[in-house]
Short mmCIF file of C-alpha atoms and ligand atoms in Angstrom, two decimals:
data_model
loop_
_atom_site.label_atom_id
_atom_site.label_comp_id
_atom_site.label_asym_id
_atom_site.label_seq_id
_atom_site.Cartn_x
_atom_site.Cartn_y
_atom_site.Cartn_z
CA MET A 1 58.65 77.47 90.42
CA ALA A 2 56.02 79.04 93.05
CA PHE A 3 52.49 79.34 91.98
CA THR A 4 48.86 80.10 93.76
CA THR A 5 46.99 77.37 94.16
CA SER A 6 44.39 78.66 90.88
CA ARG A 7 47.21 78.87 88.91
CA ARG A 8 48.08 75.61 89.25
CA SER A 9 44.76 74.31 88.57
CA ALA A 10 45.08 76.23 85.51
CA LEU A 11 47.90 74.59 84.53
CA MET A 12 46.73 71.41 84.68
CA LEU A 13 43.85 71.74 83.51
CA LEU A 14 45.78 72.37 80.37
CA MET A 15 48.17 69.94 80.72
CA THR A 16 45.77 67.17 81.77
CA PRO A 17 43.03 67.00 79.47
CA GLY A 18 41.68 63.78 81.62
CA LEU A 19 41.19 66.50 85.33
CA ALA A 20 37.96 67.74 84.14
CA LEU A 21 36.62 64.05 84.91
CA ARG A 22 38.29 64.12 88.08
CA TYR A 23 36.91 67.66 89.52
CA GLY A 24 33.24 66.26 88.02
CA GLY A 25 33.85 63.61 90.40
CA MET A 26 34.85 65.99 93.39
CA ALA A 27 30.80 67.56 92.69
CA ARG A 28 29.51 63.99 92.51
CA ALA A 29 31.01 62.95 96.44
CA SER A 30 30.18 66.72 97.63
CA THR A 31 27.48 67.79 99.19
CA ASN A 32 28.42 72.35 98.22
CA ASN A 33 31.34 71.48 95.95
CA ALA A 34 32.11 75.28 95.93
CA ILE A 35 36.15 75.61 94.86
CA SER A 36 37.88 78.21 96.65
CA PRO A 37 42.03 78.63 95.39
CA VAL A 38 42.58 80.22 98.44
CA PRO A 39 40.11 79.72 101.14
CA ARG A 40 37.90 82.57 102.29
CA ARG A 41 37.35 83.67 106.72
CA ASP A 42 35.53 86.14 105.79
CA ARG A 43 31.77 85.55 106.14
CA ALA A 44 29.75 86.84 109.13
CA GLU A 45 29.42 84.97 111.94
CA ASP A 46 26.63 82.46 112.72
CA PRO A 47 25.78 81.81 116.50
CA ALA A 48 25.70 78.01 115.40
CA TRP A 49 29.72 77.98 114.45
CA ALA A 50 30.31 78.28 118.19
CA HIS A 51 28.74 74.69 119.13
CA ARG A 52 29.54 73.21 115.78
CA GLY A 53 32.11 74.69 114.07
CA ARG A 54 32.37 75.67 109.82
CA TRP A 55 34.23 74.59 107.25
CA ASP A 56 35.31 76.93 104.45
CA PRO A 57 35.40 75.57 101.00
CA VAL A 58 36.60 72.97 99.00
CA PHE A 59 40.05 74.19 97.85
CA GLU A 60 42.14 72.17 94.98
CA LEU A 61 45.57 70.68 95.76
CA PRO A 62 48.17 69.32 93.26
CA ASN A 63 47.92 66.37 94.61
CA VAL A 64 46.53 63.42 97.07
CA ALA A 65 47.80 64.74 100.18
CA ILE A 66 48.41 61.04 101.51
CA HIS A 67 51.46 62.59 104.02
CA THR A 68 50.97 65.61 105.45
CA SER A 69 53.27 67.55 108.13
CA VAL A 70 53.27 71.02 109.50
CA LEU A 71 57.02 72.47 109.07
CA PRO A 72 58.20 74.73 111.66
CA ASN A 73 58.59 77.81 109.16
CA GLY A 74 54.36 77.28 109.80
CA LYS A 75 54.06 75.70 105.94
CA VAL A 76 52.65 72.48 105.27
CA LEU A 77 54.44 69.25 103.07
CA PHE A 78 52.49 67.10 101.75
CA TRP A 79 53.09 64.30 99.10
CA GLY A 80 51.00 61.36 97.54
CA ARG A 81 51.41 58.57 95.41
CA ARG A 82 52.48 59.47 91.95
CA ASP A 83 52.41 62.28 90.06
CA GLN A 84 49.81 61.59 87.27
CA PRO A 85 46.80 60.44 88.59
CA THR A 86 46.35 58.16 85.06
CA GLY A 87 49.61 57.03 85.35
CA SER A 88 50.91 53.41 86.77
CA MET A 89 50.00 52.71 90.56
CA HIS A 90 53.39 51.87 90.82
CA GLU A 91 55.33 54.88 89.13
CA HIS A 92 58.15 56.37 91.08
CA GLU A 93 57.13 59.99 90.25
CA CYS A 94 55.64 61.97 93.45
CA THR A 95 56.70 65.48 93.83
CA PRO A 96 56.16 66.43 97.62
CA TYR A 97 54.71 69.80 97.67
CA LEU A 98 54.53 72.87 99.76
CA TRP A 99 51.58 74.88 100.69
CA ASN A 100 51.35 78.28 102.58
CA PRO A 101 48.43 77.97 104.73
CA ARG A 102 48.83 82.22 104.99
CA THR A 103 48.68 83.08 101.23
CA GLY A 104 47.11 79.35 99.54
CA GLU A 105 50.90 79.48 97.63
CA LEU A 106 51.63 75.80 96.20
CA THR A 107 56.07 75.01 95.88
CA PRO A 108 57.01 71.93 94.27
CA THR A 109 60.23 70.51 96.05
CA PRO A 110 62.25 68.63 94.58
CA GLN A 111 61.99 64.73 94.18
CA PRO A 112 63.84 63.20 97.42
CA LYS A 113 66.75 61.01 95.60
CA ARG A 114 68.93 57.93 96.98
CA ALA A 115 72.71 58.79 97.53
CA ASP A 116 73.22 57.17 93.87
CA GLY A 117 70.84 60.01 91.87
CA THR A 118 67.90 56.93 91.97
CA LYS A 119 64.73 59.29 92.77
CA VAL A 120 62.45 57.79 95.57
CA ASN A 121 58.70 57.78 95.93
CA LEU A 122 57.85 58.34 99.41
CA PHE A 123 54.33 57.42 99.32
CA CYS A 124 53.64 54.52 102.25
CA SER A 125 56.84 55.71 104.08
CA GLY A 126 57.39 56.43 108.13
CA HIS A 127 58.03 59.98 109.29
CA ALA A 128 59.20 61.83 112.24
CA PHE A 129 60.43 65.13 112.91
CA LEU A 130 64.18 64.96 114.07
CA PRO A 131 64.85 67.79 116.81
CA ASP A 132 66.80 70.30 114.35
CA GLY A 133 63.29 70.40 113.13
CA ARG A 134 63.98 68.42 110.11
CA LEU A 135 61.65 65.76 108.80
CA LEU A 136 62.83 62.19 108.46
CA VAL A 137 60.95 59.85 105.93
CA VAL A 138 61.88 56.60 106.13
CA GLY A 139 61.07 53.94 103.35
CA GLY A 140 58.62 54.22 100.76
CA HIS A 141 56.69 52.84 98.36
CA ALA A 142 58.53 49.93 95.20
CA THR A 143 54.76 48.25 94.75
CA ASP A 144 51.84 47.20 97.45
CA GLY A 145 53.43 45.19 100.11
CA ASP A 146 57.15 45.85 99.16
CA GLY A 147 59.07 49.05 100.70
CA LEU A 148 62.26 50.69 100.27
CA ASP A 149 65.17 50.83 102.51
CA GLN A 150 65.76 54.39 102.01
CA THR A 151 66.50 57.32 104.35
CA CYS A 152 65.51 60.67 103.50
CA VAL A 153 65.42 64.58 105.14
CA TYR A 154 63.63 67.46 104.10
CA ASP A 155 65.25 70.35 105.51
CA TYR A 156 62.29 73.58 105.51
CA ARG A 157 65.33 75.63 106.01
CA THR A 158 66.66 75.43 102.32
CA ASN A 159 63.96 73.49 100.57
CA THR A 160 66.08 70.43 99.86
CA TRP A 161 65.74 67.00 100.52
CA ALA A 162 69.17 65.08 101.01
CA ALA A 163 70.04 61.49 101.19
CA LEU A 164 71.25 59.61 104.53
CA PRO A 165 72.38 56.17 105.15
CA VAL A 166 69.45 53.24 103.98
CA MET A 167 68.60 51.02 106.53
CA HIS A 168 68.89 47.05 107.23
CA GLU A 169 65.37 46.14 105.36
CA ARG A 170 63.10 47.32 102.18
CA LEU A 171 60.08 48.90 104.33
CA TRP A 172 56.91 49.88 103.45
CA TYR A 173 54.24 51.14 106.23
CA PRO A 174 57.48 51.12 108.58
CA THR A 175 56.12 53.67 112.13
CA ALA A 176 58.80 56.31 112.81
CA THR A 177 58.92 56.95 116.70
CA ALA A 178 60.93 59.99 117.88
CA LEU A 179 62.31 59.20 121.37
CA SER A 180 63.06 61.53 124.13
CA ASP A 181 66.74 61.42 123.02
CA GLY A 182 66.15 62.17 119.93
CA THR A 183 66.98 59.42 118.12
CA VAL A 184 64.20 58.01 116.16
CA LEU A 185 62.68 53.57 116.38
CA VAL A 186 61.83 52.75 113.58
CA SER A 187 59.81 49.83 113.65
CA SER A 188 57.24 47.55 111.69
CA GLY A 189 56.70 47.89 107.71
CA SER A 190 57.34 45.12 105.18
CA TYR A 191 58.72 43.75 101.93
CA LYS A 192 58.64 41.25 99.35
CA ASP A 193 61.31 38.18 99.56
CA ASN A 194 60.40 35.81 96.61
CA GLY A 195 57.01 37.58 96.32
CA THR A 196 56.03 36.79 99.59
CA VAL A 197 55.06 39.76 101.56
CA THR A 198 57.20 39.75 104.94
CA PHE A 199 56.72 41.74 107.72
CA ASN A 200 60.36 43.65 109.63
CA ASP A 201 60.71 42.29 112.57
CA VAL A 202 63.65 44.16 113.96
CA PRO A 203 63.03 47.62 114.87
CA GLN A 204 66.41 49.95 113.95
CA ILE A 205 66.92 53.12 115.47
CA TRP A 206 69.11 56.20 113.34
CA ASP A 207 70.98 57.99 115.77
CA GLY A 208 71.64 60.90 113.56
CA ARG A 209 74.88 58.81 112.13
CA GLN A 210 73.85 55.17 111.74
CA TRP A 211 71.40 52.84 112.02
CA THR A 212 71.60 50.34 114.63
CA PRO A 213 69.52 47.32 114.83
CA THR A 214 67.44 46.34 118.39
CA ALA A 215 66.40 42.85 119.07
CA ARG A 216 63.98 41.03 117.00
CA PHE A 217 60.28 41.06 117.89
CA THR A 218 57.22 39.62 115.75
CA GLY A 219 54.37 41.68 117.78
CA LEU A 220 53.94 44.67 115.64
CA PRO A 221 51.78 45.04 113.35
CA PRO A 222 52.27 47.73 110.37
CA TYR A 223 52.34 51.35 110.68
CA SER A 224 51.83 50.76 114.18
CA ARG A 225 50.88 53.27 116.46
CA ILE A 226 53.37 53.51 119.50
CA HIS A 227 53.34 56.28 122.17
CA ILE A 228 56.30 57.31 124.70
CA ALA A 229 55.34 56.74 128.06
CA PRO A 230 56.79 59.29 131.24
CA SER A 231 58.28 56.08 132.44
CA GLY A 232 60.76 56.69 129.12
CA GLN A 233 59.04 53.15 128.06
CA MET A 234 57.72 52.73 124.61
CA PHE A 235 53.83 51.76 124.17
CA ALA A 236 52.66 49.86 121.28
CA SER A 237 48.71 50.62 121.10
CA GLY A 238 47.53 48.78 118.22
CA SER A 239 46.10 48.28 116.08
CA ASN A 240 46.22 44.07 117.05
CA ALA A 241 44.57 43.17 119.84
CA ARG A 242 47.23 42.71 122.51
CA THR A 243 49.20 45.99 124.07
CA TYR A 244 52.83 45.83 124.18
CA THR A 245 55.48 48.08 126.27
CA ARG A 246 59.27 48.23 125.33
CA ASN A 247 61.94 49.61 127.83
CA THR A 248 63.86 52.46 125.60
CA ASN A 249 67.03 51.75 127.92
CA ASP A 250 66.70 47.92 127.34
CA PRO A 251 67.41 46.13 124.20
CA SER A 252 65.13 43.24 125.32
CA ALA A 253 61.72 42.09 123.29
CA TRP A 254 58.75 43.96 123.53
CA THR A 255 56.65 42.83 126.42
CA PRO A 256 53.11 42.51 126.25
CA LEU A 257 50.86 44.12 129.17
CA PRO A 258 50.13 41.36 131.15
CA GLY A 259 46.49 39.33 130.88
CA LEU A 260 43.26 41.32 130.48
CA GLN A 261 45.00 44.25 131.26
CA GLY A 262 46.77 44.27 127.42
CA LEU A 263 43.96 43.29 125.53
CA ARG A 264 41.72 45.84 124.19
CA ARG A 265 37.64 43.90 124.82
CA ASN A 266 37.00 44.59 120.80
CA GLY A 267 40.06 43.23 119.37
CA GLU A 268 41.87 44.25 116.52
CA ARG A 269 41.16 47.80 115.63
CA GLN A 270 43.33 48.50 111.91
CA TYR A 271 42.84 51.96 110.70
CA GLY A 272 42.24 52.99 114.04
CA PRO A 273 43.59 56.66 115.36
CA SER A 274 45.77 56.26 119.06
CA VAL A 275 46.35 59.81 120.31
CA MET A 276 48.47 60.52 124.02
CA TYR A 277 45.59 62.72 124.57
CA ASP A 278 47.66 63.91 128.26
CA SER A 279 51.10 63.45 130.17
CA GLY A 280 51.01 59.10 129.91
CA LYS A 281 47.05 58.83 128.60
CA VAL A 282 46.26 57.16 125.13
CA VAL A 283 42.98 57.51 123.76
CA TYR A 284 42.29 54.45 121.03
CA ILE A 285 39.92 55.69 118.87
CA GLY A 286 37.89 53.36 116.40
CA GLY A 287 38.54 51.36 113.49
CA SER A 288 37.93 47.86 112.63
CA ASN A 289 37.55 44.79 114.91
CA ASP A 290 36.45 42.65 112.53
CA GLY A 291 39.45 40.44 110.92
CA THR A 292 36.84 38.76 108.89
CA ASN A 293 34.69 41.24 107.19
CA ASP A 294 36.47 44.70 108.24
CA VAL A 295 33.45 46.01 110.33
CA PRO A 296 34.35 49.27 111.70
CA THR A 297 33.57 50.03 115.25
CA ALA A 298 32.61 53.42 117.39
CA ALA A 299 34.23 52.43 120.11
CA ALA A 300 36.75 54.21 122.08
CA GLY A 301 39.38 53.20 124.99
CA VAL A 302 41.95 55.27 126.91
CA LEU A 303 44.79 53.67 129.29
CA ASP A 304 46.61 55.55 131.80
CA LEU A 305 50.62 54.80 131.45
CA CYS A 306 51.01 56.17 134.63
CA ALA A 307 48.78 53.89 136.34
CA ASN A 308 49.79 51.20 138.80
CA ARG A 309 48.70 48.69 136.58
CA PRO A 310 47.72 50.74 133.02
CA THR A 311 44.68 48.73 131.42
CA TRP A 312 42.00 49.37 128.97
CA ARG A 313 38.94 51.31 129.85
CA GLU A 314 36.00 51.44 127.82
CA ILE A 315 34.86 55.17 127.22
CA PRO A 316 31.29 56.55 125.18
CA SER A 317 31.05 55.76 122.08
CA MET A 318 31.89 58.29 118.75
CA HIS A 319 28.43 58.72 117.39
CA PHE A 320 29.44 57.05 114.04
CA SER A 321 31.34 53.83 113.23
CA ARG A 322 34.50 54.94 111.68
CA ARG A 323 37.71 53.18 109.85
CA GLN A 324 40.31 55.07 108.15
CA HIS A 325 39.27 58.75 110.17
CA HIS A 326 41.59 61.20 111.66
CA ALA A 327 42.08 62.23 115.26
CA THR A 328 43.46 65.92 115.30
CA THR A 329 44.75 67.32 118.93
CA LEU A 330 43.12 70.21 118.81
CA ALA A 331 44.93 73.81 120.64
CA ASP A 332 42.62 73.32 123.69
CA GLY A 333 43.06 69.52 124.36
CA LYS A 334 40.26 68.15 122.85
CA VAL A 335 40.30 65.88 119.79
CA LEU A 336 38.59 65.98 116.72
CA VAL A 337 37.53 63.22 114.67
CA THR A 338 36.90 63.75 110.95
CA GLY A 339 36.63 61.41 107.99
CA GLY A 340 36.62 57.69 107.87
CA THR A 341 33.70 54.78 106.64
CA ARG A 342 31.20 53.40 108.59
CA GLY A 343 30.51 50.83 105.71
CA PRO A 344 32.36 46.97 106.23
CA GLY A 345 35.42 46.03 104.56
CA PHE A 346 39.10 47.66 103.16
CA ASN A 347 37.44 51.11 102.11
CA ASP A 348 33.78 51.13 101.95
CA LEU A 349 32.66 54.60 99.67
CA SER A 350 29.46 53.47 99.03
CA PRO A 351 26.73 56.15 99.36
CA GLY A 352 26.03 57.12 102.78
CA LYS A 353 28.88 54.88 104.19
CA PRO A 354 31.68 57.42 104.51
CA VAL A 355 31.41 60.23 107.61
CA HIS A 356 31.54 63.62 106.57
CA VAL A 357 30.12 64.44 110.46
CA ALA A 358 33.03 65.87 112.63
CA GLU A 359 32.87 65.20 116.03
CA GLN A 360 34.96 66.32 119.14
CA TRP A 361 35.97 64.27 122.32
CA ASP A 362 36.34 66.03 125.63
CA PRO A 363 39.10 63.90 128.15
CA VAL A 364 37.38 65.99 130.86
CA THR A 365 33.93 64.95 130.42
CA GLN A 366 34.97 61.84 128.08
CA GLU A 367 32.10 62.65 125.87
CA TRP A 368 31.57 62.90 122.44
CA GLU A 369 29.98 65.97 120.32
CA LYS A 370 28.95 65.90 116.73
CA LEU A 371 29.89 69.15 114.99
CA ALA A 372 29.86 70.38 110.96
CA ALA A 373 30.01 68.15 108.39
CA GLU A 374 32.48 68.52 105.40
CA ASP A 375 31.92 68.22 102.14
CA ILE A 376 34.24 65.36 100.78
CA ASP A 377 35.03 61.20 101.72
CA ARG A 378 38.16 61.47 103.07
CA CYS A 379 38.82 58.25 104.18
CA TYR A 380 41.84 55.70 102.86
CA HIS A 381 44.68 57.77 102.60
CA GLY A 382 43.53 60.86 103.68
CA THR A 383 44.87 63.14 106.34
CA ALA A 384 44.25 66.00 108.81
CA VAL A 385 46.60 68.22 110.79
CA LEU A 386 46.13 71.19 113.26
CA LEU A 387 47.66 74.19 111.71
CA PRO A 388 49.08 76.56 113.61
CA ASP A 389 46.40 79.00 113.24
CA ALA A 390 44.46 76.47 115.57
CA THR A 391 41.98 75.25 112.42
CA VAL A 392 42.50 71.84 110.71
CA LEU A 393 43.21 71.01 107.19
CA SER A 394 41.64 68.28 106.09
CA ALA A 395 42.80 66.64 102.81
CA GLY A 396 43.32 63.81 100.19
CA GLY A 397 41.66 60.00 100.30
CA GLY A 398 42.43 57.67 97.13
CA GLU A 399 45.24 56.85 95.26
CA PHE A 400 44.77 53.07 96.20
CA ALA A 401 43.89 50.08 94.61
CA VAL A 402 42.61 47.09 96.84
CA ASP A 403 43.36 43.42 95.35
CA GLY A 404 44.92 44.93 92.62
CA LYS A 405 42.03 47.28 90.95
CA ALA A 406 42.59 50.54 90.90
CA ASN A 407 39.36 53.17 92.66
CA ASP A 408 38.02 55.48 90.81
CA LEU A 409 39.31 58.44 89.70
CA ARG A 410 36.59 60.13 91.33
CA ASP A 411 36.89 59.14 94.51
CA SER A 412 41.23 60.55 94.91
CA HIS A 413 40.72 63.83 96.18
CA ARG A 414 43.12 65.98 95.11
CA ASN A 415 41.86 69.21 97.29
CA ALA A 416 41.50 70.01 100.80
CA GLN A 417 38.71 71.95 103.27
CA ILE A 418 39.68 74.21 106.01
CA PHE A 419 37.67 73.70 109.63
CA HIS A 420 37.39 76.45 112.06
CA PRO A 421 36.44 74.70 115.30
CA PRO A 422 34.18 76.19 117.64
CA TYR A 423 36.43 77.62 119.92
CA LEU A 424 37.56 80.42 117.34
CA PHE A 425 33.60 81.20 118.00
CA ARG A 426 33.74 81.46 121.59
CA GLY A 427 34.91 85.28 122.31
CA PRO A 428 37.97 87.27 121.20
CA ARG A 429 41.35 85.25 120.55
CA PRO A 430 44.45 86.35 122.82
CA ALA A 431 47.87 87.04 121.05
CA ILE A 432 51.53 86.13 121.69
CA THR A 433 53.49 88.86 121.08
CA SER A 434 56.56 87.76 121.88
CA ALA A 435 57.66 84.25 122.50
CA PRO A 436 61.29 82.42 122.96
CA GLY A 437 62.47 80.25 119.45
CA ASP A 438 64.20 77.78 121.71
CA VAL A 439 63.77 77.08 125.22
CA ALA A 440 65.59 74.23 127.63
CA TYR A 441 63.74 71.35 129.85
CA GLY A 442 62.39 72.41 133.06
CA ASP A 443 63.05 76.17 132.11
CA THR A 444 60.99 78.83 133.26
CA PHE A 445 59.95 80.96 130.03
CA SER A 446 58.30 84.37 129.82
CA LEU A 447 55.51 85.26 126.92
CA GLN A 448 54.31 88.69 125.91
CA THR A 449 50.59 88.91 125.28
CA SER A 450 47.43 91.04 124.34
CA GLY A 451 43.82 90.33 124.79
CA PRO A 452 41.51 88.15 127.07
CA ASP A 453 43.49 87.24 130.07
CA VAL A 454 44.89 83.59 129.63
CA GLY A 455 42.88 80.73 131.01
CA LYS A 456 45.61 78.19 129.59
CA VAL A 457 48.48 76.92 127.56
CA THR A 458 49.43 74.10 125.84
CA TRP A 459 51.92 73.05 123.36
CA ILE A 460 51.16 70.32 120.58
CA ARG A 461 54.22 68.56 118.46
CA LEU A 462 54.45 69.51 114.81
CA PRO A 463 52.25 67.10 112.77
CA SER A 464 53.06 64.41 110.63
CA VAL A 465 50.43 62.55 109.38
CA THR A 466 49.73 59.30 107.40
CA HIS A 467 47.62 56.34 107.05
CA ALA A 468 44.78 57.45 110.05
CA SER A 469 47.89 57.91 112.12
CA ASP A 470 50.36 60.69 113.23
CA GLN A 471 53.18 58.66 114.48
CA ASN A 472 54.16 61.05 116.75
CA GLN A 473 51.17 62.76 118.07
CA ARG A 474 50.71 64.61 121.56
CA ILE A 475 50.15 67.32 123.40
CA ASN A 476 51.43 69.18 127.39
CA ILE A 477 49.39 71.10 128.84
CA LEU A 478 51.92 73.52 130.36
CA LYS A 479 52.07 75.15 134.02
CA PHE A 480 51.81 79.31 134.03
CA GLY A 481 51.53 82.04 135.85
CA CYS A 482 50.27 84.78 134.64
CA ASP A 483 51.48 88.98 135.64
CA ASP A 484 49.78 92.38 133.78
CA GLY A 485 50.06 90.78 130.14
CA SER A 486 53.35 89.29 130.73
CA VAL A 487 52.70 84.40 131.33
CA THR A 488 55.44 82.75 132.64
CA ILE A 489 55.96 79.05 131.65
CA THR A 490 57.49 75.84 133.33
CA ALA A 491 58.28 73.77 130.04
CA PRO A 492 58.00 70.24 130.49
CA GLU A 493 61.07 68.70 132.73
CA ARG A 494 62.23 65.44 130.74
CA PRO A 495 62.65 64.27 127.39
CA ASP A 496 60.42 61.49 128.14
CA ILE A 497 57.16 63.69 128.61
CA CYS A 498 58.22 65.79 125.43
CA PRO A 499 60.51 64.49 123.11
CA PRO A 500 62.91 67.27 121.89
CA GLY A 501 61.53 69.09 118.77
CA HIS A 502 59.30 71.60 118.00
CA TYR A 503 55.91 72.43 119.05
CA MET A 504 53.09 74.77 118.52
CA LEU A 505 52.59 76.78 121.65
CA PHE A 506 48.89 78.27 121.84
CA VAL A 507 48.02 80.80 124.54
CA LEU A 508 44.04 80.16 125.57
CA SER A 509 41.50 82.67 127.21
CA LYS A 510 39.42 81.71 130.12
CA ALA A 511 36.78 81.15 127.15
CA GLY A 512 38.50 78.45 125.98
CA VAL A 513 39.83 81.07 122.55
CA PRO A 514 43.13 79.81 121.33
CA SER A 515 45.85 82.16 119.76
CA LEU A 516 47.76 81.90 116.76
CA ALA A 517 50.77 79.24 117.94
CA ARG A 518 54.16 80.68 118.34
CA ILE A 519 56.41 77.65 117.34
CA VAL A 520 58.84 77.15 119.79
CA ARG A 521 61.49 74.17 119.57
CA ILE A 522 62.60 72.28 123.09
CA GLY A 523 65.84 70.49 124.09
CA SER A 524 69.37 70.02 122.22
CA SER A 525 69.03 69.90 118.37
CA ARG A 526 71.40 66.93 118.34
CA PRO A 527 70.31 63.34 119.42
CA TYR A 528 71.98 61.62 121.56
CA ARG A 529 72.36 57.85 122.86
CA ARG A 530 71.66 56.58 125.46
CA ALA A 531 74.45 54.73 127.05
CA ARG A 532 72.83 51.24 127.44
CA GLU A 533 71.06 51.54 124.04
CA ARG A 534 75.25 52.31 122.35
CA GLN A 535 75.50 48.30 124.17
CA SER A 536 72.56 46.92 122.01
CU1 CU B 1 48.45 53.31 101.58
#
């Protein structure tokens, strides 16, 4: 069954008496609680938007978007914690939905099941796109701290979930890293052993057929922030104070970056996002740096994995301290930060603490710029993703039980809001009128474009976000040449600088205005295993 946002809202109001209260709660949290079933995009342009961007009105979703991914067909797949907002925090009914950003249409997907037919709840899983565009989802929720060993895959072409062989451990808060050879490394995550939350310390690799354990390592925190370096090494940037590298060709354990080089100046940074904003360059933004009271920081630091001795370097701080916030690479390569709380503790939602003002970081000047404010608290369990039209979907927040106490229903947000970054108000948009669907590494390929001359070409891996992190976020700034409406682009030469899969390809005018994206796949659709990895 498919239905529009407005029909769905009407259905839910009819079916669930408690919802009226919840929508009242949204108004309380909002400075502008206008609700539009489909985002409006027809207001006359305001000159301020070119500097601060613009938020569309809030619109409803059928669940809290705690896990949000953009699929190769441009639709958004999301799921929350439980179908019924008043049910148990550990219920196992949790329907993933599709939202079509072009039409506002919402469609439930069938709830994923294990091979034996048992339903699984994908809340607190990890996810990564496979080279063929299917979304691999590992682990999930039994109770807080106790995960699932399930592996499933969502196929956007058929709107189906399929069960894959189970992992060697039950995982809650795991990290799924798409590797350059098309395999997926799953690390960290927890399970309960005789009632004690125990962290998984044997990362395992999915090669398209089976799970293979790698060397034991005990240093990775839950939902580790892991990046692939141009050298092929992996880099674990957080949230702990010490950062690590591991060679994908070498089954030996992770190695801490030596001495102070691997230590962040202000220590552990829980619930802060880490973004590879250019090939080999990582920025770690905010998060909590006090293990006792979780006071968030506004600090940010960068590290260049291509340097001789990669070392963290402080850059200007954000305008706001934040924890539980979201970092989204924009089409022009700037990094948008939305949501989060400036208050201490796990997820401070007291008045004035959630940050509604967005800001963007310019990797060239390294400065932060304040942008327009959103209407809703997007803190713990919120998500933000770049959409193919170069806007950003900001959604979710809520559905938690800290110290066993469930959050107020009014603090769970079954809604979303779209941000139009300033670059959309700085002149006409170029358009891509034709593009290939697949390219190979090092290929030269051509696009046909119309509109203003092209000044920049980027592509961004399809977003897949949860818990203040896109586990595989990356951008490539592509080499190109122009000739009379035709743009010739050189694809990244190696998978270590661009793991195989689907990317949103944007051309930008000389004024920095992006086109709509074309979604292009690079590399073979089938994973292969490196010779050394096979021996591990
Ligand atoms: Cu959570």
